[in-house]
């Protein structure tokens, strides 16, 4: 093949990896059986994560991904961290976009390692020293941040408990505070929001049924085992999708955004989980 042909193939491949696949959102539909027996109407949770607003992930790309998920009419939205990659200039525009897309659907979030704290503030990471900015942005958008705390919601005449945590890498995960004191005789289906799936070991001694996580981006490059190389987790079994852990479920989303603007054979996703 002539050099010009090789160059053309290379440019086409790079264009796909850099410009096409990162914006090619996939909708994943998952059934999660949490109740004994059948339920009349499942609770539909939209799980989205790793929005990563940045120079390479525009607010428009994030908006498109969220709108695809919201079109599925979720009952609840759960966002599991990394709303930004570094310090983000236009938080007012970000807030307005989130408020516009999500509307009045009850929405809960936990924070990720890029959203502020000791890890984000390292010079090479370029983030916020605290998560004050990201928390304020989410609050103004009508999103409740569960930072080592819980909330109980009612959907379709059923109650479900959501428990959210500080990030594992920032050293702010506080499970005893998040779960609080158990209430005798009360057992609700419990969904935890924890950015990093490696946190499961820290949460194993507490009562929960389903964990929603992100952080991995699915590895971003899904060929030749490179997803396992690039995914920033110790346990490579939990890179993407719904999987069992002990007697529970863990769902890991590949995220809407990315780092470095690259994806290959690892499309961004949002997930609709029907909780039965």
PDB file of C-alpha atoms in Angstrom:
ATOM      1  CA  UNK A   1       0.000   0.000   0.000  1.00  0.00           C
ATOM      2  CA  UNK A   2       1.305   3.452  -0.842  1.00  0.00           C
ATOM      3  CA  UNK A   3       2.395   5.727   1.989  1.00  0.00           C
ATOM      4  CA  UNK A   4      -0.518   8.030   1.243  1.00  0.00           C
ATOM      5  CA  UNK A   5      -2.945   5.131   1.674  1.00  0.00           C
ATOM      6  CA  UNK A   6      -1.386   4.116   4.977  1.00  0.00           C
ATOM      7  CA  UNK A   7      -1.553   7.679   6.170  1.00  0.00           C
ATOM      8  CA  UNK A   8      -5.222   7.874   5.217  1.00  0.00           C
ATOM      9  CA  UNK A   9      -6.036   4.663   7.082  1.00  0.00           C
ATOM     10  CA  UNK A  10      -4.174   5.937  10.116  1.00  0.00           C
ATOM     11  CA  UNK A  11      -6.008   9.242  10.107  1.00  0.00           C
ATOM     12  CA  UNK A  12      -9.360   7.484   9.718  1.00  0.00           C
ATOM     13  CA  UNK A  13      -8.580   5.163  12.633  1.00  0.00           C
ATOM     14  CA  UNK A  14      -7.476   8.047  14.827  1.00  0.00           C
ATOM     15  CA  UNK A  15     -10.578  10.007  13.905  1.00  0.00           C
ATOM     16  CA  UNK A  16     -12.762   7.085  14.972  1.00  0.00           C
ATOM     17  CA  UNK A  17     -10.926   6.650  18.287  1.00  0.00           C
ATOM     18  CA  UNK A  18     -10.812  10.355  19.060  1.00  0.00           C
ATOM     19  CA  UNK A  19     -13.997  11.809  17.588  1.00  0.00           C
ATOM     20  CA  UNK A  20     -16.542   9.095  16.819  1.00  0.00           C
ATOM     21  CA  UNK A  21     -16.539   6.401  19.476  1.00  0.00           C
ATOM     22  CA  UNK A  22     -16.162   8.733  22.508  1.00  0.00           C
ATOM     23  CA  UNK A  23     -19.524  10.266  21.596  1.00  0.00           C
ATOM     24  CA  UNK A  24     -21.267   7.050  20.513  1.00  0.00           C
ATOM     25  CA  UNK A  25     -23.303   6.420  23.629  1.00  0.00           C
ATOM     26  CA  UNK A  26     -24.666   2.962  24.369  1.00  0.00           C
ATOM     27  CA  UNK A  27     -27.814   2.371  26.406  1.00  0.00           C
ATOM     28  CA  UNK A  28     -27.581  -0.731  28.546  1.00  0.00           C
ATOM     29  CA  UNK A  29     -30.759  -2.228  29.988  1.00  0.00           C
ATOM     30  CA  UNK A  30     -30.341  -4.487  32.987  1.00  0.00           C
ATOM     31  CA  UNK A  31     -32.758  -6.344  35.256  1.00  0.00           C
ATOM     32  CA  UNK A  32     -31.662  -6.668  38.873  1.00  0.00           C
ATOM     33  CA  UNK A  33     -33.705  -9.013  41.084  1.00  0.00           C
ATOM     34  CA  UNK A  34     -33.534  -7.630  44.630  1.00  0.00           C
ATOM     35  CA  UNK A  35     -36.918  -8.690  45.996  1.00  0.00           C
ATOM     36  CA  UNK A  36     -38.104 -12.169  46.752  1.00  0.00           C
ATOM     37  CA  UNK A  37     -40.782 -13.106  44.244  1.00  0.00           C
ATOM     38  CA  UNK A  38     -42.145 -10.814  41.558  1.00  0.00           C
ATOM     39  CA  UNK A  39     -43.036  -7.146  41.874  1.00  0.00           C
ATOM     40  CA  UNK A  40     -45.845  -5.377  40.083  1.00  0.00           C
ATOM     41  CA  UNK A  41     -43.646  -2.588  38.708  1.00  0.00           C
ATOM     42  CA  UNK A  42     -39.836  -2.435  38.920  1.00  0.00           C
ATOM     43  CA  UNK A  43     -38.066   0.727  40.015  1.00  0.00           C
ATOM     44  CA  UNK A  44     -36.100   2.076  37.066  1.00  0.00           C
ATOM     45  CA  UNK A  45     -32.757   3.657  37.948  1.00  0.00           C
ATOM     46  CA  UNK A  46     -30.693   5.576  35.430  1.00  0.00           C
ATOM     47  CA  UNK A  47     -27.056   4.982  36.323  1.00  0.00           C
ATOM     48  CA  UNK A  48     -24.575   7.398  34.748  1.00  0.00           C
ATOM     49  CA  UNK A  49     -21.038   8.133  35.823  1.00  0.00           C
ATOM     50  CA  UNK A  50     -17.686   9.687  34.957  1.00  0.00           C
ATOM     51  CA  UNK A  51     -19.035  12.682  33.092  1.00  0.00           C
ATOM     52  CA  UNK A  52     -15.521  14.193  33.151  1.00  0.00           C
ATOM     53  CA  UNK A  53     -16.278  17.691  31.828  1.00  0.00           C
ATOM     54  CA  UNK A  54     -12.960  18.870  30.407  1.00  0.00           C
ATOM     55  CA  UNK A  55     -11.147  20.103  27.336  1.00  0.00           C
ATOM     56  CA  UNK A  56     -11.805  16.769  25.603  1.00  0.00           C
ATOM     57  CA  UNK A  57     -15.307  16.095  26.971  1.00  0.00           C
ATOM     58  CA  UNK A  58     -17.712  18.918  26.193  1.00  0.00           C
ATOM     59  CA  UNK A  59     -20.881  19.746  28.084  1.00  0.00           C
ATOM     60  CA  UNK A  60     -22.726  18.970  24.861  1.00  0.00           C
ATOM     61  CA  UNK A  61     -21.321  15.429  24.849  1.00  0.00           C
ATOM     62  CA  UNK A  62     -22.387  14.977  28.463  1.00  0.00           C
ATOM     63  CA  UNK A  63     -25.822  16.421  27.730  1.00  0.00           C
ATOM     64  CA  UNK A  64     -26.331  14.060  24.796  1.00  0.00           C
ATOM     65  CA  UNK A  65     -25.476  11.053  26.946  1.00  0.00           C
ATOM     66  CA  UNK A  66     -27.801  12.077  29.755  1.00  0.00           C
ATOM     67  CA  UNK A  67     -30.649  12.864  27.358  1.00  0.00           C
ATOM     68  CA  UNK A  68     -30.411   9.381  25.868  1.00  0.00           C
ATOM     69  CA  UNK A  69     -30.821   7.941  29.352  1.00  0.00           C
ATOM     70  CA  UNK A  70     -33.597  10.312  30.409  1.00  0.00           C
ATOM     71  CA  UNK A  71     -35.565   9.349  27.310  1.00  0.00           C
ATOM     72  CA  UNK A  72     -36.065   5.938  28.972  1.00  0.00           C
ATOM     73  CA  UNK A  73     -38.184   7.575  31.705  1.00  0.00           C
ATOM     74  CA  UNK A  74     -36.259   6.559  34.829  1.00  0.00           C
ATOM     75  CA  UNK A  75     -37.868   6.841  38.259  1.00  0.00           C
ATOM     76  CA  UNK A  76     -34.560   7.779  39.887  1.00  0.00           C
ATOM     77  CA  UNK A  77     -31.205   9.003  38.596  1.00  0.00           C
ATOM     78  CA  UNK A  78     -27.947   7.940  40.271  1.00  0.00           C
ATOM     79  CA  UNK A  79     -24.676   9.624  39.289  1.00  0.00           C
ATOM     80  CA  UNK A  80     -21.514   8.026  40.640  1.00  0.00           C
ATOM     81  CA  UNK A  81     -18.810  10.654  40.481  1.00  0.00           C
ATOM     82  CA  UNK A  82     -16.058  12.335  38.486  1.00  0.00           C
ATOM     83  CA  UNK A  83     -18.170  15.208  37.212  1.00  0.00           C
ATOM     84  CA  UNK A  84     -15.001  17.051  36.183  1.00  0.00           C
ATOM     85  CA  UNK A  85     -11.462  16.038  35.272  1.00  0.00           C
ATOM     86  CA  UNK A  86      -9.673  19.159  36.532  1.00  0.00           C
ATOM     87  CA  UNK A  87     -10.817  22.586  37.677  1.00  0.00           C
ATOM     88  CA  UNK A  88     -13.735  23.566  35.483  1.00  0.00           C
ATOM     89  CA  UNK A  89     -14.373  27.182  34.564  1.00  0.00           C
ATOM     90  CA  UNK A  90     -18.061  27.338  33.648  1.00  0.00           C
ATOM     91  CA  UNK A  91     -19.840  25.639  36.528  1.00  0.00           C
ATOM     92  CA  UNK A  92     -22.922  27.843  36.032  1.00  0.00           C
ATOM     93  CA  UNK A  93     -23.389  26.502  32.505  1.00  0.00           C
ATOM     94  CA  UNK A  94     -22.813  22.954  33.763  1.00  0.00           C
ATOM     95  CA  UNK A  95     -25.446  23.443  36.472  1.00  0.00           C
ATOM     96  CA  UNK A  96     -27.965  24.824  33.994  1.00  0.00           C
ATOM     97  CA  UNK A  97     -27.431  21.867  31.658  1.00  0.00           C
ATOM     98  CA  UNK A  98     -27.906  19.310  34.434  1.00  0.00           C
ATOM     99  CA  UNK A  99     -31.043  21.042  35.690  1.00  0.00           C
ATOM    100  CA  UNK A 100     -32.488  21.227  32.181  1.00  0.00           C
ATOM    101  CA  UNK A 101     -31.820  17.588  31.283  1.00  0.00           C
ATOM    102  CA  UNK A 102     -32.767  15.890  34.546  1.00  0.00           C
ATOM    103  CA  UNK A 103     -35.717  18.092  35.438  1.00  0.00           C
ATOM    104  CA  UNK A 104     -37.783  16.947  38.414  1.00  0.00           C
ATOM    105  CA  UNK A 105     -36.654  13.325  38.504  1.00  0.00           C
ATOM    106  CA  UNK A 106     -35.182  12.539  41.965  1.00  0.00           C
ATOM    107  CA  UNK A 107     -31.418  12.521  41.466  1.00  0.00           C
ATOM    108  CA  UNK A 108     -28.657  11.424  43.826  1.00  0.00           C
ATOM    109  CA  UNK A 109     -24.891  11.473  43.475  1.00  0.00           C
ATOM    110  CA  UNK A 110     -21.671  10.442  45.121  1.00  0.00           C
ATOM    111  CA  UNK A 111     -18.319  12.067  44.370  1.00  0.00           C
ATOM    112  CA  UNK A 112     -15.246  10.690  42.614  1.00  0.00           C
ATOM    113  CA  UNK A 113     -11.513  11.173  42.994  1.00  0.00           C
ATOM    114  CA  UNK A 114     -11.464  14.001  40.400  1.00  0.00           C
ATOM    115  CA  UNK A 115     -14.182  16.011  42.165  1.00  0.00           C
ATOM    116  CA  UNK A 116     -11.939  17.457  44.883  1.00  0.00           C
ATOM    117  CA  UNK A 117      -9.800  16.405  47.809  1.00  0.00           C
ATOM    118  CA  UNK A 118      -6.248  15.302  48.483  1.00  0.00           C
ATOM    119  CA  UNK A 119      -5.887  13.203  45.335  1.00  0.00           C
ATOM    120  CA  UNK A 120      -7.373  15.795  42.968  1.00  0.00           C
ATOM    121  CA  UNK A 121      -5.278  18.616  44.434  1.00  0.00           C
ATOM    122  CA  UNK A 122      -1.954  17.033  43.515  1.00  0.00           C
ATOM    123  CA  UNK A 123      -0.199  19.241  41.001  1.00  0.00           C
ATOM    124  CA  UNK A 124      -0.253  16.673  38.199  1.00  0.00           C
ATOM    125  CA  UNK A 125      -4.008  16.137  38.649  1.00  0.00           C
ATOM    126  CA  UNK A 126      -4.945  19.819  38.551  1.00  0.00           C
ATOM    127  CA  UNK A 127      -8.125  19.511  40.599  1.00  0.00           C
ATOM    128  CA  UNK A 128      -9.792  21.183  43.545  1.00  0.00           C
ATOM    129  CA  UNK A 129      -8.396  20.923  47.074  1.00  0.00           C
ATOM    130  CA  UNK A 130     -11.935  20.328  48.374  1.00  0.00           C
ATOM    131  CA  UNK A 131     -15.161  19.172  46.765  1.00  0.00           C
ATOM    132  CA  UNK A 132     -16.939  22.419  47.680  1.00  0.00           C
ATOM    133  CA  UNK A 133     -17.179  23.617  44.056  1.00  0.00           C
ATOM    134  CA  UNK A 134     -18.588  20.367  42.653  1.00  0.00           C
ATOM    135  CA  UNK A 135     -20.988  19.910  45.561  1.00  0.00           C
ATOM    136  CA  UNK A 136     -22.325  23.450  45.118  1.00  0.00           C
ATOM    137  CA  UNK A 137     -22.752  22.896  41.386  1.00  0.00           C
ATOM    138  CA  UNK A 138     -24.763  19.730  41.956  1.00  0.00           C
ATOM    139  CA  UNK A 139     -26.855  21.256  44.722  1.00  0.00           C
ATOM    140  CA  UNK A 140     -27.773  24.187  42.480  1.00  0.00           C
ATOM    141  CA  UNK A 141     -28.859  21.657  39.838  1.00  0.00           C
ATOM    142  CA  UNK A 142     -31.240  20.008  42.323  1.00  0.00           C
ATOM    143  CA  UNK A 143     -29.046  16.932  42.794  1.00  0.00           C
ATOM    144  CA  UNK A 144     -28.646  15.514  46.302  1.00  0.00           C
ATOM    145  CA  UNK A 145     -25.069  14.537  47.076  1.00  0.00           C
ATOM    146  CA  UNK A 146     -24.852  11.543  49.393  1.00  0.00           C
ATOM    147  CA  UNK A 147     -21.483  12.046  51.041  1.00  0.00           C
ATOM    148  CA  UNK A 148     -21.247   9.312  53.665  1.00  0.00           C
ATOM    149  CA  UNK A 149     -24.987   9.511  54.216  1.00  0.00           C
ATOM    150  CA  UNK A 150     -28.200   7.813  53.184  1.00  0.00           C
ATOM    151  CA  UNK A 151     -31.662   8.638  51.908  1.00  0.00           C
ATOM    152  CA  UNK A 152     -34.866   6.618  51.751  1.00  0.00           C
ATOM    153  CA  UNK A 153     -37.183   7.176  48.812  1.00  0.00           C
ATOM    154  CA  UNK A 154     -40.562   5.793  47.824  1.00  0.00           C
ATOM    155  CA  UNK A 155     -41.303   4.745  44.251  1.00  0.00           C
ATOM    156  CA  UNK A 156     -44.348   2.746  43.077  1.00  0.00           C
ATOM    157  CA  UNK A 157     -45.436   2.195  46.697  1.00  0.00           C
ATOM    158  CA  UNK A 158     -42.062   0.655  47.500  1.00  0.00           C
ATOM    159  CA  UNK A 159     -39.294   2.061  49.635  1.00  0.00           C
ATOM    160  CA  UNK A 160     -35.654   1.800  48.699  1.00  0.00           C
ATOM    161  CA  UNK A 161     -32.594   3.009  50.583  1.00  0.00           C
ATOM    162  CA  UNK A 162     -29.712   4.783  48.856  1.00  0.00           C
ATOM    163  CA  UNK A 163     -26.344   5.063  50.589  1.00  0.00           C
ATOM    164  CA  UNK A 164     -23.541   7.194  49.152  1.00  0.00           C
ATOM    165  CA  UNK A 165     -19.892   7.538  50.106  1.00  0.00           C
ATOM    166  CA  UNK A 166     -16.883   9.757  49.915  1.00  0.00           C
ATOM    167  CA  UNK A 167     -14.260   8.553  47.465  1.00  0.00           C
ATOM    168  CA  UNK A 168     -11.893   5.687  48.237  1.00  0.00           C
ATOM    169  CA  UNK A 169      -8.771   7.335  46.757  1.00  0.00           C
ATOM    170  CA  UNK A 170      -9.334  10.593  48.624  1.00  0.00           C
ATOM    171  CA  UNK A 171      -9.518   8.677  51.899  1.00  0.00           C
ATOM    172  CA  UNK A 172     -12.995  10.057  52.584  1.00  0.00           C
ATOM    173  CA  UNK A 173     -15.049   6.858  52.511  1.00  0.00           C
ATOM    174  CA  UNK A 174     -16.729   6.525  55.910  1.00  0.00           C
ATOM    175  CA  UNK A 175     -18.994   3.478  55.920  1.00  0.00           C
ATOM    176  CA  UNK A 176     -20.080   3.608  59.605  1.00  0.00           C
ATOM    177  CA  UNK A 177     -21.208   7.196  59.180  1.00  0.00           C
ATOM    178  CA  UNK A 178     -22.961   6.476  55.887  1.00  0.00           C
ATOM    179  CA  UNK A 179     -24.972   3.503  57.091  1.00  0.00           C
ATOM    180  CA  UNK A 180     -25.651   4.864  60.564  1.00  0.00           C
ATOM    181  CA  UNK A 181     -27.154   2.760  63.299  1.00  0.00           C
ATOM    182  CA  UNK A 182     -29.302  -0.155  62.100  1.00  0.00           C
ATOM    183  CA  UNK A 183     -33.013   0.038  62.823  1.00  0.00           C
ATOM    184  CA  UNK A 184     -34.322  -3.151  64.370  1.00  0.00           C
ATOM    185  CA  UNK A 185     -36.798  -5.012  62.185  1.00  0.00           C
ATOM    186  CA  UNK A 186     -36.348  -2.751  59.160  1.00  0.00           C
ATOM    187  CA  UNK A 187     -34.879  -4.291  55.992  1.00  0.00           C
ATOM    188  CA  UNK A 188     -35.161  -2.211  52.848  1.00  0.00           C
ATOM    189  CA  UNK A 189     -33.617  -2.987  49.467  1.00  0.00           C
ATOM    190  CA  UNK A 190     -30.383  -0.992  49.648  1.00  0.00           C
ATOM    191  CA  UNK A 191     -28.439   0.502  46.744  1.00  0.00           C
ATOM    192  CA  UNK A 192     -25.031   2.012  47.420  1.00  0.00           C
ATOM    193  CA  UNK A 193     -23.364   4.704  45.329  1.00  0.00           C
ATOM    194  CA  UNK A 194     -19.592   4.365  45.433  1.00  0.00           C
ATOM    195  CA  UNK A 195     -17.366   5.737  42.699  1.00  0.00           C
ATOM    196  CA  UNK A 196     -14.666   3.076  42.852  1.00  0.00           C
ATOM    197  CA  UNK A 197     -15.679  -0.614  42.750  1.00  0.00           C
ATOM    198  CA  UNK A 198     -12.593  -1.497  44.804  1.00  0.00           C
ATOM    199  CA  UNK A 199     -14.478   0.006  47.750  1.00  0.00           C
ATOM    200  CA  UNK A 200     -16.561  -3.169  47.967  1.00  0.00           C
ATOM    201  CA  UNK A 201     -14.100  -4.698  50.421  1.00  0.00           C
ATOM    202  CA  UNK A 202     -14.592  -1.747  52.774  1.00  0.00           C
ATOM    203  CA  UNK A 203     -18.359  -2.126  52.545  1.00  0.00           C
ATOM    204  CA  UNK A 204     -18.626  -5.896  52.816  1.00  0.00           C
ATOM    205  CA  UNK A 205     -19.639  -5.895  56.474  1.00  0.00           C
ATOM    206  CA  UNK A 206     -22.667  -3.683  55.921  1.00  0.00           C
ATOM    207  CA  UNK A 207     -26.168  -4.500  54.616  1.00  0.00           C
ATOM    208  CA  UNK A 208     -26.588  -3.653  50.931  1.00  0.00           C
ATOM    209  CA  UNK A 209     -27.899  -5.401  47.849  1.00  0.00           C
ATOM    210  CA  UNK A 210     -26.601  -3.492  44.823  1.00  0.00           C
ATOM    211  CA  UNK A 211     -23.582  -1.233  44.353  1.00  0.00           C
ATOM    212  CA  UNK A 212     -23.455   1.341  41.550  1.00  0.00           C
ATOM    213  CA  UNK A 213     -19.906   2.272  40.571  1.00  0.00           C
ATOM    214  CA  UNK A 214     -17.832   3.906  37.858  1.00  0.00           C
ATOM    215  CA  UNK A 215     -14.157   4.944  37.798  1.00  0.00           C
ATOM    216  CA  UNK A 216     -12.955   2.264  35.393  1.00  0.00           C
ATOM    217  CA  UNK A 217     -14.268   3.793  32.128  1.00  0.00           C
ATOM    218  CA  UNK A 218     -14.395   0.130  31.096  1.00  0.00           C
ATOM    219  CA  UNK A 219     -10.657   0.450  30.472  1.00  0.00           C
ATOM    220  CA  UNK A 220     -11.310   2.799  27.484  1.00  0.00           C
ATOM    221  CA  UNK A 221      -9.315   0.587  25.063  1.00  0.00           C
ATOM    222  CA  UNK A 222     -11.108  -2.749  24.718  1.00  0.00           C
ATOM    223  CA  UNK A 223      -8.679  -4.812  22.617  1.00  0.00           C
ATOM    224  CA  UNK A 224      -5.704  -7.077  23.371  1.00  0.00           C
ATOM    225  CA  UNK A 225      -6.453  -6.935  27.086  1.00  0.00           C
ATOM    226  CA  UNK A 226      -5.581  -3.238  27.236  1.00  0.00           C
ATOM    227  CA  UNK A 227      -8.789  -2.516  29.136  1.00  0.00           C
ATOM    228  CA  UNK A 228      -7.310  -4.401  32.084  1.00  0.00           C
ATOM    229  CA  UNK A 229      -4.058  -2.463  31.771  1.00  0.00           C
ATOM    230  CA  UNK A 230      -5.639   0.994  31.711  1.00  0.00           C
ATOM    231  CA  UNK A 231      -8.449   0.466  34.221  1.00  0.00           C
ATOM    232  CA  UNK A 232      -7.342   2.107  37.519  1.00  0.00           C
ATOM    233  CA  UNK A 233      -8.601  -0.604  39.877  1.00  0.00           C
ATOM    234  CA  UNK A 234      -7.004  -3.484  41.729  1.00  0.00           C
ATOM    235  CA  UNK A 235      -9.778  -5.989  41.040  1.00  0.00           C
ATOM    236  CA  UNK A 236      -9.978  -6.305  37.255  1.00  0.00           C
ATOM    237  CA  UNK A 237     -13.064  -8.517  37.419  1.00  0.00           C
ATOM    238  CA  UNK A 238     -15.284  -5.463  37.878  1.00  0.00           C
ATOM    239  CA  UNK A 239     -14.604  -3.272  34.874  1.00  0.00           C
ATOM    240  CA  UNK A 240     -18.061  -3.089  33.305  1.00  0.00           C
ATOM    241  CA  UNK A 241     -21.596  -4.402  33.621  1.00  0.00           C
ATOM    242  CA  UNK A 242     -23.576  -6.257  36.280  1.00  0.00           C
ATOM    243  CA  UNK A 243     -21.768  -8.970  38.238  1.00  0.00           C
ATOM    244  CA  UNK A 244     -22.197 -10.914  41.432  1.00  0.00           C
ATOM    245  CA  UNK A 245     -20.003 -10.285  44.450  1.00  0.00           C
ATOM    246  CA  UNK A 246     -20.618 -12.681  47.299  1.00  0.00           C
ATOM    247  CA  UNK A 247     -24.420 -12.590  47.713  1.00  0.00           C
ATOM    248  CA  UNK A 248     -24.823  -9.140  46.157  1.00  0.00           C
ATOM    249  CA  UNK A 249     -24.713  -7.299  42.868  1.00  0.00           C
ATOM    250  CA  UNK A 250     -22.220  -4.739  41.574  1.00  0.00           C
ATOM    251  CA  UNK A 251     -22.953  -2.663  38.507  1.00  0.00           C
ATOM    252  CA  UNK A 252     -20.077  -0.753  36.900  1.00  0.00           C
ATOM    253  CA  UNK A 253     -20.785   1.746  34.127  1.00  0.00           C
ATOM    254  CA  UNK A 254     -18.173   2.607  31.497  1.00  0.00           C
ATOM    255  CA  UNK A 255     -19.172   6.239  31.907  1.00  0.00           C
ATOM    256  CA  UNK A 256     -20.195   9.043  29.586  1.00  0.00           C
ATOM    257  CA  UNK A 257     -16.863  10.875  29.509  1.00  0.00           C
ATOM    258  CA  UNK A 258     -13.258   9.758  29.375  1.00  0.00           C
ATOM    259  CA  UNK A 259      -9.665  10.791  29.941  1.00  0.00           C
ATOM    260  CA  UNK A 260      -7.460  11.985  27.056  1.00  0.00           C
ATOM    261  CA  UNK A 261     -10.392  11.943  24.611  1.00  0.00           C
ATOM    262  CA  UNK A 262      -9.853   8.358  23.450  1.00  0.00           C
ATOM    263  CA  UNK A 263     -12.017   5.235  23.282  1.00  0.00           C
ATOM    264  CA  UNK A 264     -11.779   2.100  21.179  1.00  0.00           C
ATOM    265  CA  UNK A 265     -14.012  -0.991  21.367  1.00  0.00           C
ATOM    266  CA  UNK A 266     -15.261   0.423  24.668  1.00  0.00           C
ATOM    267  CA  UNK A 267     -18.185   2.750  24.013  1.00  0.00           C
ATOM    268  CA  UNK A 268     -19.410   5.196  26.638  1.00  0.00           C
ATOM    269  CA  UNK A 269     -22.647   4.145  28.267  1.00  0.00           C
ATOM    270  CA  UNK A 270     -25.612   4.944  30.444  1.00  0.00           C
ATOM    271  CA  UNK A 271     -27.523   2.126  32.096  1.00  0.00           C
ATOM    272  CA  UNK A 272     -31.183   1.593  32.939  1.00  0.00           C
ATOM    273  CA  UNK A 273     -31.494  -0.809  35.832  1.00  0.00           C
ATOM    274  CA  UNK A 274     -34.942  -2.231  36.523  1.00  0.00           C
ATOM    275  CA  UNK A 275     -34.941  -3.136  40.191  1.00  0.00           C
ATOM    276  CA  UNK A 276     -37.349  -5.998  40.811  1.00  0.00           C
TER     277      UNK A 276
END
